[in-house]
Structure formats: C-alpha cells, structure tokens
C-alpha cells in the first residue's frame, strides 16, 4: 500500500513539472513599446517609375558667371581697407582706397586740359571779333576754331580717363564693388604697395544666391549621365537636407591625372547654406521608363544574405518578410517580390525591432 502511494505521488509531481515547463516554453508575441511607438515611422509600399541612380562625388564651387575679380588699374599704397573676408557688400560700396601718383597725374592732365579749353575759347572769340571787323582772315578764324575743338576733345578724353579710374580729383583711387555679393577672396591689407603689372587680384566678389557643384564621373559611368538629368545633392553639413537640381553641363574631356570627366550642376542657394569648397554627394537620377514597387531604403534590413522588411499591422502584429530587391536610387529601393502595393512597413528603428522579433 505504501509503495502504491509513493508511485502515485511521483507521477503527480512529474505531471505538474511537465505542465510548468510547457508553460515556460511558450513564447509571448512581441509588442512594440509605447515609448517606441511615439517615434515610429511608417512607409507605404507604392508603385513608382524606376530610376537608374548613380552617386558621384563633387564639390561646391562659385558660380563663375556671377563672380568678379577686382584688379588694380593704378599703382599706389593701399589705405582704409574697410571690408574683410566673408563680408556682404553692395554694388558701388567702397572696399578700400589707394593713394596713387597716377591718379594725381590724371588730375594734373585734367587741369591742363581745362586751361587749354579756356585759353583757346578766348582766342576764338577774339579772332571772331577781328574777323567781323576785317582785321583777321578766314584762315586765322579756322585755325582758332581748330585749336579750340582740339582742346575740347582733349578735355573730354581726360574726363573719360578720370571717370574710368574712379573720377576722384584728390589723387586717390577708390576700390568699389561692381556687384552685390560676398567677399570670397581678399589679397590686400592697409599699406600694401600695389603695381599695375601685378597679376594678383585685390578682391574676388561672388553672388552666392546660386552655386555650382562640380562632380566627377568615372569613364565607366559616362553613358549613365546626361545633360538635364535631375540630381539630389547632400552635404556633410546638412546630411538630412536634399538640394535638388539638374545637370547643366558636361565637360567632354577627361582629366589626364584623375581620369574623370567633370559635370556641372547649378543649384539655387537663397539661404546661403551651400558654401564653396564643401564636399557634396551627387545622386544623378535617370528614369528608365517602367514602374516597380517602391519603399524607403531605411525600411530594408539585410541579414543572412537576404533583404527583409517589417510589415506593420499593429503594435502587436509586426511580421518579418523577405523581399527581392531590384535596385535603389539612394533614398528609395525597388522591390520585385515579397510585398504588395499599400503595405505599411516600418522605416525607423528597423534593426531594434527586427532583433526583438528574433529573440
């Protein structure tokens, strides 16, 4: 009897242990926490035109069509430099002054020309009176008129010369900005001695309301880039901001050292975010003429040689789904199988949720 009770007790204990072990092995469904749901980003699978995309490296450059290099028209000593590198300037604004012997010479020539005009005018008037009274010949009158006309022409020439050189009569040349823009290069300081035969410019002024992107195209990719192709440009300074433009020009020669061809993109820069010499990533978009299912590239997860997306139905129903990738244009990826149009996929914290679902 005692032996029978012991067997029953052992069987009961074994049965309870098996039931508890079975319960502990049950897996609870993963639920996205509320803290994560607040920041969750979803993307909808959609049908869009397929675009062949190629990523180029480039650099922001001045728009050379809106850039002015200021060279010294006279020699002299620089004074009163009133602007610095990076300053905003207006057309006609004085950037510096140059005390110049040449300007003093132009003023002297002007005075001489004005004196000659006055003198020859008096001689002409006197000759006209003499001619009326028969005391001067026609030849005398013609000669006086010629002298006056020549003096007047000389004065007009000196006036034009002085105007070209700043129209200043105190022996000072004023360096003025010819356009609105920014000082992007400055090569003078106070007391700098300049000469007209010096090839170095005093200032470079550029209107940065639009800039150029000079991008590099390797020989193997030349056939994939065309004038007029739309481009998306990103920079290290603004990684989340996309600047949109078009290929404006292709320089149809290869650089002999780097073996790349340059292409030019013109971008508006009204907020002055793009600055010369910034590195840029240029995504050139070339439509191929057909459509495919498309999702955000941030929604893709690559694991064990397979791409996956997380299809979202609710915070309690998220499914890992393998997909077949056709290609990508950088921000978007084209899918051939695994999802259908209208599916919602998670496009933020994908790795975190993927690992939680697999754990």
Tab-separated table of C-alpha atoms in Angstrom:
chain	number	residue	atom	x	y	z
A	1	UNK	CA	0.000	0.000	0.000
A	2	UNK	CA	2.796	2.330	0.958
A	3	UNK	CA	4.584	1.531	-2.289
A	4	UNK	CA	1.461	2.311	-4.340
A	5	UNK	CA	1.078	5.751	-2.700
A	6	UNK	CA	4.721	6.576	-3.446
A	7	UNK	CA	4.269	5.756	-7.164
A	8	UNK	CA	1.139	7.934	-7.381
A	9	UNK	CA	2.908	10.839	-5.690
A	10	UNK	CA	5.873	10.623	-8.075
A	11	UNK	CA	3.574	10.519	-11.099
A	12	UNK	CA	1.678	13.582	-9.868
A	13	UNK	CA	4.881	15.507	-9.259
A	14	UNK	CA	6.228	14.622	-12.727
A	15	UNK	CA	2.968	15.695	-14.370
A	16	UNK	CA	2.977	19.090	-12.655
A	17	UNK	CA	6.617	19.663	-13.574
A	18	UNK	CA	5.930	18.909	-17.250
A	19	UNK	CA	2.972	21.287	-17.305
A	20	UNK	CA	5.028	24.151	-15.769
A	21	UNK	CA	7.896	23.513	-18.169
A	22	UNK	CA	5.480	23.596	-21.110
A	23	UNK	CA	4.096	26.943	-19.971
A	24	UNK	CA	7.587	28.426	-19.557
A	25	UNK	CA	8.495	27.394	-23.092
A	26	UNK	CA	5.543	29.243	-24.625
A	27	UNK	CA	6.721	32.380	-26.491
A	28	UNK	CA	4.845	35.588	-25.951
A	29	UNK	CA	4.134	37.751	-29.043
A	30	UNK	CA	6.352	40.850	-29.309
A	31	UNK	CA	4.556	44.129	-28.640
A	32	UNK	CA	6.163	47.427	-29.715
A	33	UNK	CA	6.524	49.517	-26.508
A	34	UNK	CA	4.587	52.779	-26.210
A	35	UNK	CA	7.857	54.714	-25.870
A	36	UNK	CA	8.928	53.403	-29.288
A	37	UNK	CA	5.509	53.864	-30.868
A	38	UNK	CA	5.775	57.640	-30.284
A	39	UNK	CA	8.755	57.806	-32.669
A	40	UNK	CA	7.740	55.038	-35.062
A	41	UNK	CA	7.913	55.957	-38.756
A	42	UNK	CA	5.970	54.005	-41.344
A	43	UNK	CA	6.306	53.934	-45.109
A	44	UNK	CA	3.675	52.736	-47.582
A	45	UNK	CA	4.655	50.441	-50.436
A	46	UNK	CA	3.806	52.268	-53.652
A	47	UNK	CA	4.233	51.887	-57.393
A	48	UNK	CA	6.643	54.476	-58.835
A	49	UNK	CA	8.737	54.913	-62.001
A	50	UNK	CA	12.063	53.108	-61.810
A	51	UNK	CA	15.004	55.487	-61.868
A	52	UNK	CA	18.586	54.491	-62.548
A	53	UNK	CA	20.678	56.288	-59.962
A	54	UNK	CA	24.400	56.845	-59.856
A	55	UNK	CA	26.197	58.530	-56.964
A	56	UNK	CA	29.028	60.942	-57.764
A	57	UNK	CA	31.426	62.837	-55.553
A	58	UNK	CA	31.673	66.564	-56.014
A	59	UNK	CA	32.452	69.933	-54.515
A	60	UNK	CA	30.578	73.202	-54.158
A	61	UNK	CA	32.105	75.960	-56.279
A	62	UNK	CA	31.413	79.592	-57.096
A	63	UNK	CA	29.105	80.345	-59.980
A	64	UNK	CA	31.824	81.839	-62.164
A	65	UNK	CA	29.218	83.655	-64.270
A	66	UNK	CA	28.342	85.695	-61.159
A	67	UNK	CA	31.891	86.239	-59.905
A	68	UNK	CA	34.088	89.327	-60.269
A	69	UNK	CA	37.850	89.587	-59.733
A	70	UNK	CA	38.954	93.145	-58.944
A	71	UNK	CA	42.429	94.054	-60.256
A	72	UNK	CA	44.319	97.312	-59.610
A	73	UNK	CA	44.023	99.783	-62.545
A	74	UNK	CA	46.605	102.060	-60.893
A	75	UNK	CA	49.654	101.601	-58.712
A	76	UNK	CA	49.944	103.061	-55.229
A	77	UNK	CA	49.637	102.447	-51.491
A	78	UNK	CA	46.517	100.784	-50.120
A	79	UNK	CA	44.678	102.606	-47.328
A	80	UNK	CA	41.373	102.350	-45.462
A	81	UNK	CA	40.565	98.697	-46.166
A	82	UNK	CA	37.020	98.627	-44.797
A	83	UNK	CA	35.938	95.046	-45.519
A	84	UNK	CA	37.030	91.579	-44.533
A	85	UNK	CA	36.783	88.087	-45.998
A	86	UNK	CA	33.182	86.874	-45.975
A	87	UNK	CA	31.590	90.324	-45.681
A	88	UNK	CA	28.418	91.135	-47.583
A	89	UNK	CA	28.915	94.096	-49.932
A	90	UNK	CA	26.654	96.178	-52.165
A	91	UNK	CA	27.301	97.413	-55.682
A	92	UNK	CA	29.212	100.715	-55.511
A	93	UNK	CA	30.418	100.170	-51.933
A	94	UNK	CA	33.990	101.386	-51.276
A	95	UNK	CA	36.177	98.449	-50.236
A	96	UNK	CA	39.489	100.301	-49.926
A	97	UNK	CA	41.320	103.379	-51.180
A	98	UNK	CA	44.668	103.656	-52.986
A	99	UNK	CA	46.871	106.758	-52.753
A	100	UNK	CA	48.250	106.918	-56.285
A	101	UNK	CA	50.657	109.149	-58.182
A	102	UNK	CA	48.920	108.071	-61.364
A	103	UNK	CA	45.625	109.480	-60.094
A	104	UNK	CA	47.452	112.711	-59.265
A	105	UNK	CA	48.783	112.692	-62.848
A	106	UNK	CA	45.261	112.263	-64.242
A	107	UNK	CA	44.126	115.245	-62.176
A	108	UNK	CA	47.010	117.334	-63.464
A	109	UNK	CA	46.151	116.387	-67.043
A	110	UNK	CA	42.569	117.404	-66.372
A	111	UNK	CA	43.632	120.833	-65.103
A	112	UNK	CA	45.864	121.360	-68.149
A	113	UNK	CA	43.028	120.345	-70.490
A	114	UNK	CA	40.566	122.678	-68.754
A	115	UNK	CA	43.079	125.563	-69.004
A	116	UNK	CA	43.625	124.907	-72.706
A	117	UNK	CA	39.895	124.968	-73.335
A	118	UNK	CA	39.553	128.300	-71.551
A	119	UNK	CA	42.540	129.807	-73.393
A	120	UNK	CA	41.548	128.583	-76.862
A	121	UNK	CA	37.949	129.742	-76.284
A	122	UNK	CA	39.148	133.277	-75.574
A	123	UNK	CA	41.391	133.217	-78.641
A	124	UNK	CA	38.473	132.007	-80.774
A	125	UNK	CA	36.170	134.747	-79.504
A	126	UNK	CA	38.826	137.399	-80.130
A	127	UNK	CA	39.507	136.103	-83.655
A	128	UNK	CA	35.764	136.149	-84.424
A	129	UNK	CA	35.599	139.849	-83.440
A	130	UNK	CA	38.664	140.658	-85.545
A	131	UNK	CA	37.198	138.733	-88.473
A	132	UNK	CA	33.933	140.721	-88.268
A	133	UNK	CA	35.922	143.955	-88.390
A	134	UNK	CA	38.069	142.760	-91.284
A	135	UNK	CA	41.224	142.582	-89.180
A	136	UNK	CA	41.574	138.758	-89.314
A	137	UNK	CA	41.441	136.411	-92.269
A	138	UNK	CA	39.296	133.308	-92.728
A	139	UNK	CA	42.437	131.234	-92.221
A	140	UNK	CA	43.006	132.856	-88.829
A	141	UNK	CA	39.413	132.093	-87.804
A	142	UNK	CA	39.663	128.477	-88.976
A	143	UNK	CA	42.923	128.000	-87.097
A	144	UNK	CA	41.424	129.409	-83.870
A	145	UNK	CA	38.362	127.193	-84.224
A	146	UNK	CA	40.572	124.133	-84.781
A	147	UNK	CA	42.650	124.885	-81.683
A	148	UNK	CA	39.502	125.198	-79.592
A	149	UNK	CA	37.988	121.973	-80.944
A	150	UNK	CA	41.218	120.079	-80.224
A	151	UNK	CA	41.401	121.464	-76.682
A	152	UNK	CA	37.776	120.482	-76.091
A	153	UNK	CA	38.418	116.945	-77.391
A	154	UNK	CA	41.475	116.663	-75.141
A	155	UNK	CA	39.378	117.723	-72.127
A	156	UNK	CA	36.700	115.145	-72.925
A	157	UNK	CA	39.337	112.418	-73.207
A	158	UNK	CA	40.821	113.370	-69.810
A	159	UNK	CA	37.358	113.365	-68.284
A	160	UNK	CA	36.740	109.841	-69.580
A	161	UNK	CA	40.130	108.637	-68.321
A	162	UNK	CA	39.435	110.083	-64.880
A	163	UNK	CA	35.969	108.563	-64.799
A	164	UNK	CA	37.300	105.116	-65.738
A	165	UNK	CA	39.742	105.373	-62.842
A	166	UNK	CA	37.209	106.375	-60.213
A	167	UNK	CA	36.564	110.037	-61.029
A	168	UNK	CA	38.483	111.217	-57.953
A	169	UNK	CA	40.424	114.503	-58.127
A	170	UNK	CA	42.404	114.184	-54.887
A	171	UNK	CA	44.969	111.676	-56.149
A	172	UNK	CA	43.075	108.744	-54.603
A	173	UNK	CA	41.631	105.699	-56.337
A	174	UNK	CA	38.579	104.153	-54.661
A	175	UNK	CA	38.224	100.392	-54.968
A	176	UNK	CA	34.463	99.781	-55.321
A	177	UNK	CA	32.383	96.643	-55.562
A	178	UNK	CA	30.791	96.307	-59.026
A	179	UNK	CA	28.096	93.849	-57.832
A	180	UNK	CA	26.149	92.758	-54.771
A	181	UNK	CA	27.676	89.696	-53.162
A	182	UNK	CA	30.203	88.296	-50.710
A	183	UNK	CA	33.940	88.876	-50.487
A	184	UNK	CA	35.256	85.373	-51.097
A	185	UNK	CA	38.894	86.333	-51.618
A	186	UNK	CA	40.966	89.230	-50.229
A	187	UNK	CA	44.642	89.793	-51.049
A	188	UNK	CA	45.392	93.258	-49.634
A	189	UNK	CA	45.790	94.952	-46.275
A	190	UNK	CA	46.471	98.525	-45.240
A	191	UNK	CA	49.812	99.905	-46.509
A	192	UNK	CA	50.137	97.220	-49.185
A	193	UNK	CA	52.028	98.574	-52.195
A	194	UNK	CA	50.402	97.519	-55.449
A	195	UNK	CA	51.524	97.738	-59.077
A	196	UNK	CA	49.524	97.508	-62.250
A	197	UNK	CA	51.805	94.756	-63.589
A	198	UNK	CA	50.981	92.527	-60.594
A	199	UNK	CA	48.676	89.704	-61.694
A	200	UNK	CA	47.161	89.188	-58.232
A	201	UNK	CA	43.619	90.440	-57.796
A	202	UNK	CA	42.714	92.675	-54.856
A	203	UNK	CA	39.312	91.140	-54.121
A	204	UNK	CA	37.048	88.431	-55.501
A	205	UNK	CA	33.319	89.022	-55.084
A	206	UNK	CA	30.709	86.380	-55.788
A	207	UNK	CA	26.926	86.333	-55.680
A	208	UNK	CA	26.240	83.101	-53.764
A	209	UNK	CA	22.495	83.059	-54.483
A	210	UNK	CA	23.263	80.171	-56.782
A	211	UNK	CA	26.338	77.956	-56.834
A	212	UNK	CA	27.913	75.278	-58.975
A	213	UNK	CA	28.523	71.676	-57.996
A	214	UNK	CA	31.489	70.230	-59.857
A	215	UNK	CA	31.011	66.435	-59.825
A	216	UNK	CA	33.346	63.662	-61.000
A	217	UNK	CA	32.177	60.988	-63.456
A	218	UNK	CA	34.389	57.957	-63.993
A	219	UNK	CA	34.799	56.639	-67.520
A	220	UNK	CA	32.636	53.562	-66.876
A	221	UNK	CA	29.681	55.744	-65.853
A	222	UNK	CA	29.774	58.432	-68.560
A	223	UNK	CA	26.956	56.773	-70.541
A	224	UNK	CA	24.658	56.967	-67.497
A	225	UNK	CA	24.861	60.755	-67.083
A	226	UNK	CA	23.144	63.225	-69.414
A	227	UNK	CA	22.562	66.969	-69.608
A	228	UNK	CA	19.199	67.693	-67.993
A	229	UNK	CA	19.238	64.707	-65.603
A	230	UNK	CA	17.731	65.537	-62.230
A	231	UNK	CA	20.072	65.291	-59.249
A	232	UNK	CA	19.775	65.153	-55.471
A	233	UNK	CA	22.706	66.714	-53.628
A	234	UNK	CA	23.590	66.142	-49.970
A	235	UNK	CA	26.455	67.514	-47.899
A	236	UNK	CA	28.244	66.596	-44.695
A	237	UNK	CA	26.997	69.801	-43.084
A	238	UNK	CA	23.319	69.074	-43.827
A	239	UNK	CA	23.032	65.258	-44.136
A	240	UNK	CA	19.217	65.294	-43.823
A	241	UNK	CA	18.665	68.083	-46.352
A	242	UNK	CA	18.425	67.304	-50.073
A	243	UNK	CA	19.231	70.024	-52.613
A	244	UNK	CA	17.571	69.417	-55.974
A	245	UNK	CA	18.994	70.497	-59.322
A	246	UNK	CA	19.827	69.353	-62.841
A	247	UNK	CA	22.972	68.519	-64.778
A	248	UNK	CA	23.687	71.806	-66.543
A	249	UNK	CA	26.825	70.968	-68.500
A	250	UNK	CA	29.169	68.079	-69.235
A	251	UNK	CA	32.826	68.855	-69.892
A	252	UNK	CA	33.555	66.374	-72.645
A	253	UNK	CA	37.190	65.780	-71.722
A	254	UNK	CA	38.785	63.540	-69.121
A	255	UNK	CA	41.240	64.906	-66.608
A	256	UNK	CA	44.597	63.346	-67.579
A	257	UNK	CA	45.635	62.686	-63.977
A	258	UNK	CA	42.399	61.526	-62.311
A	259	UNK	CA	40.752	60.069	-65.460
A	260	UNK	CA	37.372	61.575	-64.573
A	261	UNK	CA	35.024	63.826	-66.508
A	262	UNK	CA	33.547	66.863	-64.798
A	263	UNK	CA	29.835	67.648	-64.850
A	264	UNK	CA	28.318	70.882	-63.599
A	265	UNK	CA	25.134	71.298	-61.597
A	266	UNK	CA	23.662	74.739	-60.896
A	267	UNK	CA	21.832	74.950	-57.557
A	268	UNK	CA	19.805	77.803	-56.051
A	269	UNK	CA	21.268	78.934	-52.732
A	270	UNK	CA	18.863	81.570	-51.435
A	271	UNK	CA	19.574	80.696	-47.780
A	272	UNK	CA	23.362	80.629	-48.384
A	273	UNK	CA	23.627	77.135	-46.870
A	274	UNK	CA	25.972	75.877	-49.587
A	275	UNK	CA	29.456	77.305	-49.305
A	276	UNK	CA	32.350	76.983	-51.765
A	277	UNK	CA	34.720	74.053	-51.146
A	278	UNK	CA	32.075	71.976	-49.333
A	279	UNK	CA	32.174	68.288	-50.275
A	280	UNK	CA	28.953	67.034	-51.857
A	281	UNK	CA	27.375	63.697	-52.732
A	282	UNK	CA	25.520	63.926	-56.052
A	283	UNK	CA	22.809	61.373	-56.840
A	284	UNK	CA	22.036	61.515	-60.579
A	285	UNK	CA	18.562	60.224	-61.465
A	286	UNK	CA	17.837	58.754	-64.903
A	287	UNK	CA	14.243	57.433	-65.479
A	288	UNK	CA	14.134	54.021	-67.203
A	289	UNK	CA	10.510	54.162	-68.422
A	290	UNK	CA	8.828	51.464	-66.292
A	291	UNK	CA	7.433	51.145	-62.754
A	292	UNK	CA	8.067	48.939	-59.717
A	293	UNK	CA	7.022	48.602	-56.077
A	294	UNK	CA	8.989	51.079	-54.012
A	295	UNK	CA	9.799	51.522	-50.321
A	296	UNK	CA	12.082	53.785	-48.353
A	297	UNK	CA	15.644	52.468	-48.265
A	298	UNK	CA	15.554	52.926	-44.475
A	299	UNK	CA	12.943	50.128	-44.299
A	300	UNK	CA	15.367	47.466	-45.604
A	301	UNK	CA	17.156	45.057	-43.291
A	302	UNK	CA	19.921	42.782	-44.628
A	303	UNK	CA	20.639	39.571	-42.710
A	304	UNK	CA	21.962	36.143	-43.708
A	305	UNK	CA	22.338	37.127	-47.379
A	306	UNK	CA	18.675	38.181	-47.583
A	307	UNK	CA	16.814	41.501	-47.518
A	308	UNK	CA	13.840	41.853	-45.162
A	309	UNK	CA	11.158	44.410	-44.349
A	310	UNK	CA	8.937	44.609	-41.279
A	311	UNK	CA	5.289	44.713	-42.361
A	312	UNK	CA	3.226	46.583	-39.784
A	313	UNK	CA	-0.407	45.751	-38.986
A	314	UNK	CA	-0.493	46.882	-35.355
A	315	UNK	CA	1.893	47.241	-32.437
A	316	UNK	CA	1.128	43.573	-31.646
A	317	UNK	CA	1.313	42.342	-35.226
A	318	UNK	CA	4.634	43.032	-36.992
A	319	UNK	CA	5.896	40.435	-39.448
A	320	UNK	CA	9.387	39.878	-40.800
A	321	UNK	CA	9.043	39.446	-44.556
A	322	UNK	CA	11.817	38.567	-47.055
A	323	UNK	CA	11.842	40.654	-50.236
A	324	UNK	CA	13.613	40.618	-53.591
A	325	UNK	CA	15.417	43.882	-54.366
A	326	UNK	CA	15.598	45.187	-57.940
A	327	UNK	CA	17.768	48.218	-57.245
A	328	UNK	CA	17.980	51.503	-55.421
A	329	UNK	CA	18.265	55.187	-56.206
A	330	UNK	CA	19.653	56.045	-52.783
A	331	UNK	CA	16.588	57.162	-50.824
A	332	UNK	CA	14.230	54.592	-52.357
A	333	UNK	CA	14.544	50.873	-53.109
A	334	UNK	CA	12.654	48.954	-55.795
A	335	UNK	CA	11.096	45.598	-54.835
A	336	UNK	CA	10.160	42.756	-57.222
A	337	UNK	CA	8.615	40.296	-54.719
A	338	UNK	CA	7.630	39.948	-51.063
A	339	UNK	CA	5.287	42.928	-50.601
A	340	UNK	CA	2.260	44.382	-52.333
A	341	UNK	CA	1.133	47.910	-53.031
A	342	UNK	CA	-0.403	49.551	-49.954
A	343	UNK	CA	1.512	47.506	-47.353
A	344	UNK	CA	2.862	49.522	-44.463
A	345	UNK	CA	6.446	48.866	-43.444
A	346	UNK	CA	8.487	50.177	-40.547
A	347	UNK	CA	11.080	52.720	-41.678
A	348	UNK	CA	12.656	53.690	-38.340
A	349	UNK	CA	14.488	51.634	-35.679
A	350	UNK	CA	14.230	48.639	-38.001
A	351	UNK	CA	17.259	46.839	-36.538
A	352	UNK	CA	15.980	47.219	-32.977
A	353	UNK	CA	12.543	45.763	-33.761
A	354	UNK	CA	13.982	43.070	-36.020
A	355	UNK	CA	16.259	41.794	-33.250
A	356	UNK	CA	13.412	41.902	-30.731
A	357	UNK	CA	11.224	39.804	-33.028
A	358	UNK	CA	14.019	37.255	-33.488
A	359	UNK	CA	14.899	36.962	-29.791
